[in-house]
Short mmCIF file of C-alpha atoms in Angstrom, two decimals:
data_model
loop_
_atom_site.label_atom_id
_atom_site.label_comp_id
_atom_site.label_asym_id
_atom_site.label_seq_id
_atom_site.Cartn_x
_atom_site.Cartn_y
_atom_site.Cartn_z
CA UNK G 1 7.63 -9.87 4.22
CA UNK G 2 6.39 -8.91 0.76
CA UNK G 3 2.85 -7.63 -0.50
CA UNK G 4 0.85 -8.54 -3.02
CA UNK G 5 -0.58 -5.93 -5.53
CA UNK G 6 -2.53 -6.60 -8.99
CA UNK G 7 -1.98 -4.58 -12.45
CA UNK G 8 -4.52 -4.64 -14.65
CA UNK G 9 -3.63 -3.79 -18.12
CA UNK G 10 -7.36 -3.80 -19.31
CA UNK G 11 -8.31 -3.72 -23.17
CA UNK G 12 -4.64 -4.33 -24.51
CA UNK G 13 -4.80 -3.71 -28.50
CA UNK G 14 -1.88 -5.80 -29.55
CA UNK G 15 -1.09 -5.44 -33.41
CA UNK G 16 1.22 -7.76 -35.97
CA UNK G 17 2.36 -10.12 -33.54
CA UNK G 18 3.65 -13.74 -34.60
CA UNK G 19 1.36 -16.20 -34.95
CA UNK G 20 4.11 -18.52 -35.70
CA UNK G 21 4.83 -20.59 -32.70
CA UNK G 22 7.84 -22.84 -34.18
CA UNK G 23 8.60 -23.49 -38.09
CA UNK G 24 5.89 -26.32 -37.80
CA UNK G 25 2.68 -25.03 -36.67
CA UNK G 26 0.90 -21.23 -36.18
CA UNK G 27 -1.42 -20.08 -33.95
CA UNK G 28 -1.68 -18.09 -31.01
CA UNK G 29 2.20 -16.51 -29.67
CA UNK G 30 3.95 -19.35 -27.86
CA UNK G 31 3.12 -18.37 -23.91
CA UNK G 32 6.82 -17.93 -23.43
CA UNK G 33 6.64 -14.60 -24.93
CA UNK G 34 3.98 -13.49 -22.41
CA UNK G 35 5.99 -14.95 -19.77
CA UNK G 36 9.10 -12.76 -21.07
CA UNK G 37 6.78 -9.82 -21.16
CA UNK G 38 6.16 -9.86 -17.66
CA UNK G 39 10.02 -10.61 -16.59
CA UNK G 40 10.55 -7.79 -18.44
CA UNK G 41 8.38 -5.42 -16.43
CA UNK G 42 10.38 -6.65 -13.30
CA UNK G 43 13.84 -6.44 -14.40
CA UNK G 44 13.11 -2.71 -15.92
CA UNK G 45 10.56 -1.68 -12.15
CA UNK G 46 14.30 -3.27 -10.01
CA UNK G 47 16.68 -1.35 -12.71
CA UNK G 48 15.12 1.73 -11.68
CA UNK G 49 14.33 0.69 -7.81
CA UNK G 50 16.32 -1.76 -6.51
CA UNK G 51 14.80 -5.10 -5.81
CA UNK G 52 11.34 -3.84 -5.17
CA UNK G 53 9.42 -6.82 -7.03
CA UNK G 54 10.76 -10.05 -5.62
CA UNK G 55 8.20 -12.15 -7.86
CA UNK G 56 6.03 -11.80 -10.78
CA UNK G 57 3.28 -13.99 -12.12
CA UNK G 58 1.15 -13.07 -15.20
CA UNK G 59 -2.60 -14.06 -16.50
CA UNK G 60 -3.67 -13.64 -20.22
CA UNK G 61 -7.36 -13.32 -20.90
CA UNK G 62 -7.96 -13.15 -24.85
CA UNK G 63 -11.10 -11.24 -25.97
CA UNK G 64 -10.45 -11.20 -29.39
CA UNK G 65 -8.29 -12.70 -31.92
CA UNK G 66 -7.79 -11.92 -35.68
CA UNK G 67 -5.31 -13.59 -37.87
CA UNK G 68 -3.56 -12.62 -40.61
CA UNK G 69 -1.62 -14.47 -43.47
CA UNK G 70 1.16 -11.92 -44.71
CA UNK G 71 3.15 -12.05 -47.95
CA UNK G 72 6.52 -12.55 -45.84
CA UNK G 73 8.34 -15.36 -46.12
CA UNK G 74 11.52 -16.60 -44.95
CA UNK G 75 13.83 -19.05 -46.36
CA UNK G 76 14.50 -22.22 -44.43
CA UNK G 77 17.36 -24.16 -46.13
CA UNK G 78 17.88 -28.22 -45.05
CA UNK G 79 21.34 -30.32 -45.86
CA UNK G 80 18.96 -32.01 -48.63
CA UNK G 81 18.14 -28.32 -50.32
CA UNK G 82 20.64 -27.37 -52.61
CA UNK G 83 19.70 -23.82 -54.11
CA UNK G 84 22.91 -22.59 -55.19
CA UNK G 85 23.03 -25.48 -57.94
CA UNK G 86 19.74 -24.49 -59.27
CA UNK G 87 17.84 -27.60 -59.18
CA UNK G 88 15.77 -27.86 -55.79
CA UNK G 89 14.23 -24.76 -54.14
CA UNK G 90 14.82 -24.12 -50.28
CA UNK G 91 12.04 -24.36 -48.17
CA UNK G 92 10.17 -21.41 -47.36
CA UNK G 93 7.96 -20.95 -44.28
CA UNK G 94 5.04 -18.76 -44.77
CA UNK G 95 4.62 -16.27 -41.34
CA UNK G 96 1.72 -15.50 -39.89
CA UNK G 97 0.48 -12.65 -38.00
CA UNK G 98 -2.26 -12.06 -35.42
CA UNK G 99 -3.56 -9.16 -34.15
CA UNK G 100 -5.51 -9.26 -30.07
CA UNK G 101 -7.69 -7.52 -27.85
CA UNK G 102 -6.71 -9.10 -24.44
CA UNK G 103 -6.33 -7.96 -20.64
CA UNK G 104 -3.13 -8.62 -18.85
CA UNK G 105 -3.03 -9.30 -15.17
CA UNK G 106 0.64 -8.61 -13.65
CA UNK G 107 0.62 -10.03 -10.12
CA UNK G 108 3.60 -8.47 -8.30
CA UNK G 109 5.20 -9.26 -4.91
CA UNK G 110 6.55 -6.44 -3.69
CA UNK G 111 9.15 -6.46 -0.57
CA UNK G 112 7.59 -4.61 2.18
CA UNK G 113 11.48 -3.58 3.22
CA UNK G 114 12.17 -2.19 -0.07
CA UNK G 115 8.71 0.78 -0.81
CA UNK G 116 9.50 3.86 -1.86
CA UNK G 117 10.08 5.99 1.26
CA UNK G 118 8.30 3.28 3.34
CA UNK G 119 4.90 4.23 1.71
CA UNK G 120 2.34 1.83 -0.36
CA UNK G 121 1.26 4.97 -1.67
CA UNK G 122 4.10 6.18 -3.45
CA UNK G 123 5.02 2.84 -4.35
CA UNK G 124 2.08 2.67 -6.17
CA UNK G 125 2.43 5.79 -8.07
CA UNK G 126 5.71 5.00 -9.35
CA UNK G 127 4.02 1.96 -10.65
CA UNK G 128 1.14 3.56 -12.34
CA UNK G 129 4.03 6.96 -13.47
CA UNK G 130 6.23 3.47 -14.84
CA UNK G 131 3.14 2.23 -17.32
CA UNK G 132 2.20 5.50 -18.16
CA UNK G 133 5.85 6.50 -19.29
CA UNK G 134 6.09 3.57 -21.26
CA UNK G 135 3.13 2.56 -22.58
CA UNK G 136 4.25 3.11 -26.01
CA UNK G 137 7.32 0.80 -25.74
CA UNK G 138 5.83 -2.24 -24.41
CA UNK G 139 6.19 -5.19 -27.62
CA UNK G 140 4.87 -8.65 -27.02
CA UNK G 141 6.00 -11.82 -29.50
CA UNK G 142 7.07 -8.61 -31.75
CA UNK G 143 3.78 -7.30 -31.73
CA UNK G 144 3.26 -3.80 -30.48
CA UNK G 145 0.82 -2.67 -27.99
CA UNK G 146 -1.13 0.21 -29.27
CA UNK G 147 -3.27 1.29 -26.02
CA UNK G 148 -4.76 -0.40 -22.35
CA UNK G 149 -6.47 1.07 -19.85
CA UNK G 150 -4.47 0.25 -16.34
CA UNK G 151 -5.71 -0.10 -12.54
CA UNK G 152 -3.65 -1.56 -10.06
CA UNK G 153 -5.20 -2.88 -6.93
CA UNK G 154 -4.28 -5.08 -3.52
CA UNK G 155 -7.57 -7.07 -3.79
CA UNK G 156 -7.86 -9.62 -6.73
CA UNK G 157 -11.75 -9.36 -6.33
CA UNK G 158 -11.64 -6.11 -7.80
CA UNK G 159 -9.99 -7.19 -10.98
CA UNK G 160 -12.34 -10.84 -11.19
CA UNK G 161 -15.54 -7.72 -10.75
CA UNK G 162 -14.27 -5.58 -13.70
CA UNK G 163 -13.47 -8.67 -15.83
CA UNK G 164 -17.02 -9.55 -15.74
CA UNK G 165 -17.72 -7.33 -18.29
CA UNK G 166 -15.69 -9.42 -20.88
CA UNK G 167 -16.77 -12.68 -22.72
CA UNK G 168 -13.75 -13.68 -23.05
CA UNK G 169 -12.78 -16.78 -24.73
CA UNK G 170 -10.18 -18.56 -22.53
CA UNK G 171 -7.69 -17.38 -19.76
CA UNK G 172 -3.97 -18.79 -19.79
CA UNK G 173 -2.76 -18.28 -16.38
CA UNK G 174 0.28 -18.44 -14.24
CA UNK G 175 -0.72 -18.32 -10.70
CA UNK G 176 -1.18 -19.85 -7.14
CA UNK G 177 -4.75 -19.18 -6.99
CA UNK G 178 -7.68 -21.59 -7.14
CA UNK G 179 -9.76 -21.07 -10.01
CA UNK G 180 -12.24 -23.07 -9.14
CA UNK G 181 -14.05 -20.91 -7.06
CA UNK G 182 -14.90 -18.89 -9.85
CA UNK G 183 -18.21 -19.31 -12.28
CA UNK G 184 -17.77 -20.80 -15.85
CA UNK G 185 -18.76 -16.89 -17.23
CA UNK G 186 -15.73 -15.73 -15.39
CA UNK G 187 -13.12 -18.77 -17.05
CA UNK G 188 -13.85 -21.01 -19.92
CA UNK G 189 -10.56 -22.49 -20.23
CA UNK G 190 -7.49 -22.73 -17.33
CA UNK G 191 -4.52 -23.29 -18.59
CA UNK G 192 -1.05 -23.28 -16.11
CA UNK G 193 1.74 -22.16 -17.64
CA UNK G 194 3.81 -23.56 -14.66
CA UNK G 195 2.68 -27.17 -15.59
CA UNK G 196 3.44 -26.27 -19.45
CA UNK G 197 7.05 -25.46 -18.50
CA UNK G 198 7.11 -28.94 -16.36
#
């Protein structure tokens, strides 16, 4: 049996990361690394307690989004480019960075055989000690998170009542649950990673 608990990393200030989703286009960081981001939580949570998440899933809601063109560029050389003769120049690829104001939502299954000392409680605080500890480590598409505000809860209502408060732009979400039952305030835009990866 497993349960089902919900982090809320609320107000995420995300600086400098790439904008550049492949060499061809640039935009918002390719979902993969948000994906990654959340695999990473659960492999670091089961290196330090054993198997305690057996699945993760993750939501993005974007609040705001700020690009930025740098002065950066990296050298892209093609069979046709030939530099070191002086005639042609390689191609170059301009990178762009973005900086976000978003809220994560982790959604964690957690094997019921495998709590801390058989307690949701303490569980739960080695969750919330885990965050707190490394809140200054946690890099997404090689941007760095700056601060969040977390809350973990058992009851997704909780999390749809304090995300009222946002106008956010557009949710991209991983996740079992039916979106439908909630108003267009709430979600603008669903997007499933799951069928993405398809």
């Amino acid at each position: 049996m497993s349960k089902k608990y919900y982090i809320l990393m609320e107000n995420v200030e995300l600086y400098s990361a790439t904008a550049n989703s492949n060499v061809f286009t640039n935009g918002f960081p390719a979902l993969t690394n948000f994906m990654g981001f959340s695999e990473f939580i659960k492999f670091k949570i089961n290196s330090i307690e054993k198997d305690l998440i057996e699945s993760n899933k993750i939501s993005v809601i974007i609040n705001d989004i700020n690009f930025n063109k740098t002065h950066n560029k990296y050298q892209l050389y093609r069979k046709v480019d030939s530099p070191k003769h002086g005639e042609t120049n390689a191609s170059t690829v301009e990178e762009y960075k973005v900086d976000l104001n978003l809220n994560l939502i982790l959604k964690l299954e957690i094997n019921e055989d495998n709590l801390i000392n058989d307690s949701d409680i303490e569980t739960l605080n080695f969750i919330n000690n885990f965050f707190n500890q490394n809140k200054y480590n946690f890099k997404i598409a090689g941007g760095k998170i700056f601060s969040f505000n977390l809350s973990i809860t058992s009851d997704y209502t909780n999390i749809i009542k304090k995300l009222n408060k946002y106008k956010q732009s557009f949710i991209l979400e991983k996740s079992e649950y039916d979106f439908n039952d909630l108003s267009e305030e709430e979600i603008a835009i669903k997007y499933s990673t799951e069928d993405a990866r398809d």
